[in-house]
Short mmCIF file of C-alpha atoms in Angstrom, two decimals:
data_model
loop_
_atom_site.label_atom_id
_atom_site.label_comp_id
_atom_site.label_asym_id
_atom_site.label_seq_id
_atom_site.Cartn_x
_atom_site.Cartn_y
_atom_site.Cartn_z
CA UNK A 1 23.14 122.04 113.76
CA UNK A 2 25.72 120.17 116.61
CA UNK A 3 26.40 121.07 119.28
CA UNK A 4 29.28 123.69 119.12
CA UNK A 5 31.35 125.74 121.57
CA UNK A 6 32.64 129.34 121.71
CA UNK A 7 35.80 130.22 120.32
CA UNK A 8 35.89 133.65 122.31
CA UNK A 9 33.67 135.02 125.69
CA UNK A 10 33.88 137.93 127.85
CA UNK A 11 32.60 140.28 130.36
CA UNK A 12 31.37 143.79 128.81
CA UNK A 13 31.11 146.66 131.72
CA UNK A 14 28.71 149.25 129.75
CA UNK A 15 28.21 151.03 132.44
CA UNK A 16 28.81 151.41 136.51
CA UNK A 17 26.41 149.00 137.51
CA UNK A 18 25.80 146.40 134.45
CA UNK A 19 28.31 144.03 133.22
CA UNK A 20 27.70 141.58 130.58
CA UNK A 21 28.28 137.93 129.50
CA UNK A 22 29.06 137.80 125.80
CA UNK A 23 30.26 134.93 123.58
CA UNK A 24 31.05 134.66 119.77
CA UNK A 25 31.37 130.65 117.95
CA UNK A 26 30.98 129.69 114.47
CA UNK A 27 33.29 130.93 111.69
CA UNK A 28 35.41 133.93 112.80
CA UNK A 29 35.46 135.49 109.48
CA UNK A 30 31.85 134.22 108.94
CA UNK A 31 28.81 137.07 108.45
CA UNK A 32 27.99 138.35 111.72
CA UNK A 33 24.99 137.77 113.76
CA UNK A 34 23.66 138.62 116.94
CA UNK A 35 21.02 136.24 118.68
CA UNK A 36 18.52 138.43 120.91
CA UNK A 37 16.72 136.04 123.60
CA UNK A 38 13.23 136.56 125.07
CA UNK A 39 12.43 137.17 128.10
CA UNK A 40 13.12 140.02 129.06
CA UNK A 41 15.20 138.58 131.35
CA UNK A 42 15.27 135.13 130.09
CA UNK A 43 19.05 134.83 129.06
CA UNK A 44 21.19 132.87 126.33
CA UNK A 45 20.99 128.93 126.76
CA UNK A 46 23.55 126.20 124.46
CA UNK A 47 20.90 125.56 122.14
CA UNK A 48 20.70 129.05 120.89
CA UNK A 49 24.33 128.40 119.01
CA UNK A 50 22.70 125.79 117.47
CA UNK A 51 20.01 127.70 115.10
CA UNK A 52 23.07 129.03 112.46
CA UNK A 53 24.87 127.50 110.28
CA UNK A 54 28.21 127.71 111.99
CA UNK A 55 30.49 127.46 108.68
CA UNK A 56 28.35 130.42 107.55
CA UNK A 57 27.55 132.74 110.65
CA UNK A 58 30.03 134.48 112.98
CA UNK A 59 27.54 133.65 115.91
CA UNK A 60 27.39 136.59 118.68
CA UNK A 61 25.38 135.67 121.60
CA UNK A 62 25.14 137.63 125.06
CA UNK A 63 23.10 137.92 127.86
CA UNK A 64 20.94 141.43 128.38
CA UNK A 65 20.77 143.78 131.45
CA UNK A 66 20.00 141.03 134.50
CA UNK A 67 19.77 138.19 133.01
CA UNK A 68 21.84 134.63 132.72
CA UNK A 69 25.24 135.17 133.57
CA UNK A 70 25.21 138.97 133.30
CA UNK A 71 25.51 140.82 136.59
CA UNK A 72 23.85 142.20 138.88
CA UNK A 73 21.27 139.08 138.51
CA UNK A 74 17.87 139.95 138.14
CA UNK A 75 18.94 144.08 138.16
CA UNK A 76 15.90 147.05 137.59
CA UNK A 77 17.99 149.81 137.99
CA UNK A 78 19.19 151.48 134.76
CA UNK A 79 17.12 148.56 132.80
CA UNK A 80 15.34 149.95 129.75
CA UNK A 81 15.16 148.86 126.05
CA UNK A 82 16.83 152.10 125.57
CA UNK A 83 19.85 150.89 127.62
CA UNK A 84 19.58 147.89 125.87
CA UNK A 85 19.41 149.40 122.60
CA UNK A 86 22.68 150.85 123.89
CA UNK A 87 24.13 148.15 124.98
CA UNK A 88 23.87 146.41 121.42
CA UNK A 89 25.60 149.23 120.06
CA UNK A 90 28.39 148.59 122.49
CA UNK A 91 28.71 145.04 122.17
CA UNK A 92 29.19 145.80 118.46
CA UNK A 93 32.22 148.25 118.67
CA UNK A 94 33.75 145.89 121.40
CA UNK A 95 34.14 142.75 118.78
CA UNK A 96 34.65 145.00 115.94
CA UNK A 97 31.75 144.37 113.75
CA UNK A 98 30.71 146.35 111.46
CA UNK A 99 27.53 145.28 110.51
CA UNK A 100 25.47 142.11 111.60
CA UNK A 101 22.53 140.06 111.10
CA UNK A 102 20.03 140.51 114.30
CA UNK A 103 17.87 137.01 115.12
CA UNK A 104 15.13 137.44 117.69
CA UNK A 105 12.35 135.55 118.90
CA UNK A 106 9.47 137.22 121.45
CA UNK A 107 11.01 139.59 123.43
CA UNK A 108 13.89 139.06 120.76
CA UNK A 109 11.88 140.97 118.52
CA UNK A 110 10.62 143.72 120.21
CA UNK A 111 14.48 145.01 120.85
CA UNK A 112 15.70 143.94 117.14
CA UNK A 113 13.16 146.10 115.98
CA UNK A 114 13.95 149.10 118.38
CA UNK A 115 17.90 148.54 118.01
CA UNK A 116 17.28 148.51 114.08
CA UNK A 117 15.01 151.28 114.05
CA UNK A 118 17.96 152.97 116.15
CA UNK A 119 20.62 152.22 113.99
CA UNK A 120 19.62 150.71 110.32
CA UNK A 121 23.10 151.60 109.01
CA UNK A 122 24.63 148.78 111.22
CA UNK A 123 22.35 146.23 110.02
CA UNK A 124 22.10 143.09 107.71
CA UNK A 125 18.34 142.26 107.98
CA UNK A 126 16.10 140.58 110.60
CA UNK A 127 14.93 137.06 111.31
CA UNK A 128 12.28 137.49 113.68
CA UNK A 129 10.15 134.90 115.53
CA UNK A 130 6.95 134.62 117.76
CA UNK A 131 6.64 138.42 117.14
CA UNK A 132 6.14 140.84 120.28
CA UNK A 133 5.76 144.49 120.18
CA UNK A 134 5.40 145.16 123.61
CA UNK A 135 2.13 147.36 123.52
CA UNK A 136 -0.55 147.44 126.42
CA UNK A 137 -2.87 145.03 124.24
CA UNK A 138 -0.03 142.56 124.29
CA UNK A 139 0.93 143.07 127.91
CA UNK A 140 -2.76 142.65 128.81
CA UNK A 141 -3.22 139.63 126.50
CA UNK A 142 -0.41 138.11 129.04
CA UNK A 143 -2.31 139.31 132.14
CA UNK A 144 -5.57 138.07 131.65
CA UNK A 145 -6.64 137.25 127.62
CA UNK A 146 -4.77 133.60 127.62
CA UNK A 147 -6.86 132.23 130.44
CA UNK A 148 -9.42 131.78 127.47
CA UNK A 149 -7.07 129.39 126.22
CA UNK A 150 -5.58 128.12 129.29
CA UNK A 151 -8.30 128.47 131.98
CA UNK A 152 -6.48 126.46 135.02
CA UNK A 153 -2.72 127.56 134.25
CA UNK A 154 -4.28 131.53 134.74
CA UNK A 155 -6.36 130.76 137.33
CA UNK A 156 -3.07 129.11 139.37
CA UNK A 157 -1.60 132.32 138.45
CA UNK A 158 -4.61 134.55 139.88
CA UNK A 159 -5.09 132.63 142.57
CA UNK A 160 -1.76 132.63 143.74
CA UNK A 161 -2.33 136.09 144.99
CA UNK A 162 -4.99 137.27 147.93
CA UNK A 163 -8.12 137.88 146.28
CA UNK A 164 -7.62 141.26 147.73
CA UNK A 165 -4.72 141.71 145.83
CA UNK A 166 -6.26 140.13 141.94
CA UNK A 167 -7.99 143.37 140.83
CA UNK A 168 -4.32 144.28 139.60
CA UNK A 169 -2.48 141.30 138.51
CA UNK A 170 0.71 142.90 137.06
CA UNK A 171 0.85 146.03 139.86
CA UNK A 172 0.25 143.42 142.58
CA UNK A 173 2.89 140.98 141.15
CA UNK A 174 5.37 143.57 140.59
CA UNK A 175 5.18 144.53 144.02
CA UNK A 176 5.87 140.80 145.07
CA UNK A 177 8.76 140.17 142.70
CA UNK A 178 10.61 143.57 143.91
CA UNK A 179 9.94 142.86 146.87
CA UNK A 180 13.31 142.14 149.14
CA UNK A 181 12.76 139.11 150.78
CA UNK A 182 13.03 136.02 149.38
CA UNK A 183 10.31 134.56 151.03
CA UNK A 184 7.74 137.41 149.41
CA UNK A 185 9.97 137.13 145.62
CA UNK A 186 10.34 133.95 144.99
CA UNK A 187 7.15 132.42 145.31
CA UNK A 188 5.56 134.69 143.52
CA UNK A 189 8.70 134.54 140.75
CA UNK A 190 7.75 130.40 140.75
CA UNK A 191 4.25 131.42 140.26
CA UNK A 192 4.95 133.56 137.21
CA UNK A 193 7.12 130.75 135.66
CA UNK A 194 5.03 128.35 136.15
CA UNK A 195 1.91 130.43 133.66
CA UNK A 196 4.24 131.39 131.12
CA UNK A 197 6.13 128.12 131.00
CA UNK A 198 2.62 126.66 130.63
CA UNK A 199 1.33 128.24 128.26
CA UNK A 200 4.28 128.41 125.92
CA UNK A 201 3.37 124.24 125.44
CA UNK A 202 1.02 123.52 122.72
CA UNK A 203 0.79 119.94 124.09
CA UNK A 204 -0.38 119.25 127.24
CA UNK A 205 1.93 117.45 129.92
CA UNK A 206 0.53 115.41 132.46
CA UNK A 207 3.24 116.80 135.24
CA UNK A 208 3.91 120.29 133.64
CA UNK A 209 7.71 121.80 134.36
CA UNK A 210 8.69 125.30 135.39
CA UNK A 211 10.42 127.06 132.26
CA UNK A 212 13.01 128.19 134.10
CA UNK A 213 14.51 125.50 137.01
CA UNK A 214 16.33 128.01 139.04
CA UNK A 215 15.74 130.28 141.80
CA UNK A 216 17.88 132.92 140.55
CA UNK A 217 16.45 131.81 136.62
CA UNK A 218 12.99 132.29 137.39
CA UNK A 219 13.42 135.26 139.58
CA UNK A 220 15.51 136.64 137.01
CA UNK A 221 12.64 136.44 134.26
CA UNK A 222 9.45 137.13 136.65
CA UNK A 223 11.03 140.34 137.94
CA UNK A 224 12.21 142.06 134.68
CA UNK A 225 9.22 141.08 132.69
CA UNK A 226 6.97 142.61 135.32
CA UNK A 227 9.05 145.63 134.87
CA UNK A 228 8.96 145.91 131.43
CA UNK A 229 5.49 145.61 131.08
CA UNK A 230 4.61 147.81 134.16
CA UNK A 231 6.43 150.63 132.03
CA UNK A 232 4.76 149.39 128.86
CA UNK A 233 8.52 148.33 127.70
CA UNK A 234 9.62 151.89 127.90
CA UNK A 235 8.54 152.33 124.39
CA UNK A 236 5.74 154.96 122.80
CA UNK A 237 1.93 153.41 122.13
CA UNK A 238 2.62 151.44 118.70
CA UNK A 239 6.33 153.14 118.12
CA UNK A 240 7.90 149.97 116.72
CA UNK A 241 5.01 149.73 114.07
CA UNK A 242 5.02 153.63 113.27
CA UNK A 243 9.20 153.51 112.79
CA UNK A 244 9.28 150.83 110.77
CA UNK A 245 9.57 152.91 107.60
CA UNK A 246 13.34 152.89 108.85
CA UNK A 247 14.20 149.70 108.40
CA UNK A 248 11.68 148.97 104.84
CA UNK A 249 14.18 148.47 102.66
CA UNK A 250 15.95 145.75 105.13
CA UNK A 251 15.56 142.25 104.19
CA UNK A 252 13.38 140.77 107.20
CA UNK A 253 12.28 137.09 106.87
CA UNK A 254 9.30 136.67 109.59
CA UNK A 255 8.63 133.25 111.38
CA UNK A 256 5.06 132.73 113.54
CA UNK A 257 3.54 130.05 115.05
CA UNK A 258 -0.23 129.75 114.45
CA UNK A 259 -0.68 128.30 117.67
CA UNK A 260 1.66 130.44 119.69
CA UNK A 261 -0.66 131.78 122.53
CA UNK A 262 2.01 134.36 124.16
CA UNK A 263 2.34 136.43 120.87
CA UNK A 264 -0.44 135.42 118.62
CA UNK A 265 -0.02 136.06 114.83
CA UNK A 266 -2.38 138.51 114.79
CA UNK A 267 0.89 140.82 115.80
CA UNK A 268 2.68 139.47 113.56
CA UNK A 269 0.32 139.64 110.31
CA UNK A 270 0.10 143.65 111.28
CA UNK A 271 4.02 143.85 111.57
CA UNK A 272 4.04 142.24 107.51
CA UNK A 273 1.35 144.39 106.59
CA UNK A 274 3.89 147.10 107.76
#
């Protein structure tokens, strides 16, 4: 659809440390929805308004714990899917919605599914995308399984580090990207952009470009994803699959990419077969 502004934004404190950037567009008396972005960490960009039919949809989009224009950037503290789970729920009360439509794609999945499973009674359906479910199979897919599909973008990525250090990718990077000085974080945040944003391309580019352009972007993304999947996404081995007799009877409508090398469909086909 066009481009299209917001008709209302804000700042949501949901707690003493987190505040976050929220923004509504579309038709104010539309059906709502709430757009979940990937990442974690990755943040809300213009384009996302664009997916929804803005005569139809009453378009909520916001930025999660750390991320975008949410503050404090790039935040660990008190940054769990439960608190984000939790911070849906707030969102909701604060533009008076009673029920909504959740769209997610990757990581926008994973918390649709865990907010639904939370709370069915304040839901539409689902439209998922590029389906995640955050388990260690998935996280270690990430790691070290896509360098059978894209050999030199994980080898960049391993090689970045000492080889003393490439026994544990994820610990090894996680200490890196929490790590307070800039000149230990960010390279290492550039380094983890650079292999996802690489192998989220099905076509090759002859002079690939960082997914995220930003210091504070990429840092933003590196340092909560490595946190997330450090603590396995703070979620129980296969919970989203096992709970998903809560949300059966919602209408879900599942899109995959065959070719999409981050979350295979393999994840997704077992989420349907659920």
């Amino acid at each position: 659809f066009p481009e299209i502004d917001p008709y209302a934004k804000g700042r949501l404190p949901v707690d003493a440390r987190h505040t976050l950037y929220w923004e509504t567009c579309g038709n104010a008396r539309g059906v709502p929805l709430v757009f979940l972005h990937g990442g974690p960490g990755g943040g809300c960009l213009p384009h996302h308004r664009r997916y929804f039919d803005p005569a139809f949809w009453r378009i909520a989009l916001f930025d999660q714990r750390g991320a975008g224009r949410s503050a404090p950037l790039a935040e660990l503290a008190d940054n769990t899917t439960h608190h984000l789970v939790a911070d849906l729920e707030q969102l909701r009360r604060h533009l008076g919605i009673t029920q909504w439509l959740l769209f997610g794609g990757s990581w926008g999945s994973t918390l649709a599914l865990a907010y639904a499973q939370a709370h069915p009674m304040r839901c539409l359906g689902l439209v998922l995308r590029g389906i995640f479910l955050a388990r260690p199979s998935e996280i270690d897919w990430f790691m070290h399984g896509m360098r059978h599909t894209f050999p030199e973008a994980w080898r960049a990525f391993s090689e970045f580090l000492p080889a003393r250090e490439r026994a544990d990718l994820l610990g090894s990077y996680y200490r890196r990207l929490t790590h307070p000085d800039p000149a230990v974080h960010m390279p290492a945040a550039h380094a983890w952009d650079r292999y996802e944003g690489a192998c989220s391309r099905l076509l090759p580019s002859a002079d690939p470009q960082p997914k995220f352009d930003s210091d504070a972007s990429a840092l933003a993304i590196a340092r909560i994803e490595a946190h997330y999947f450090v603590h396995e996404a703070f979620l129980e081995a296969d919970e989203l699959v096992a709970n998903v007799g809560r949300i059966r009877h919602l209408p879900c409508t599942i899109v995959q990419g065959r070719y999409d090398v981050i979350c295979p469909p393999v994840t997704a086909d077992e989420l349907v077969r659920a």
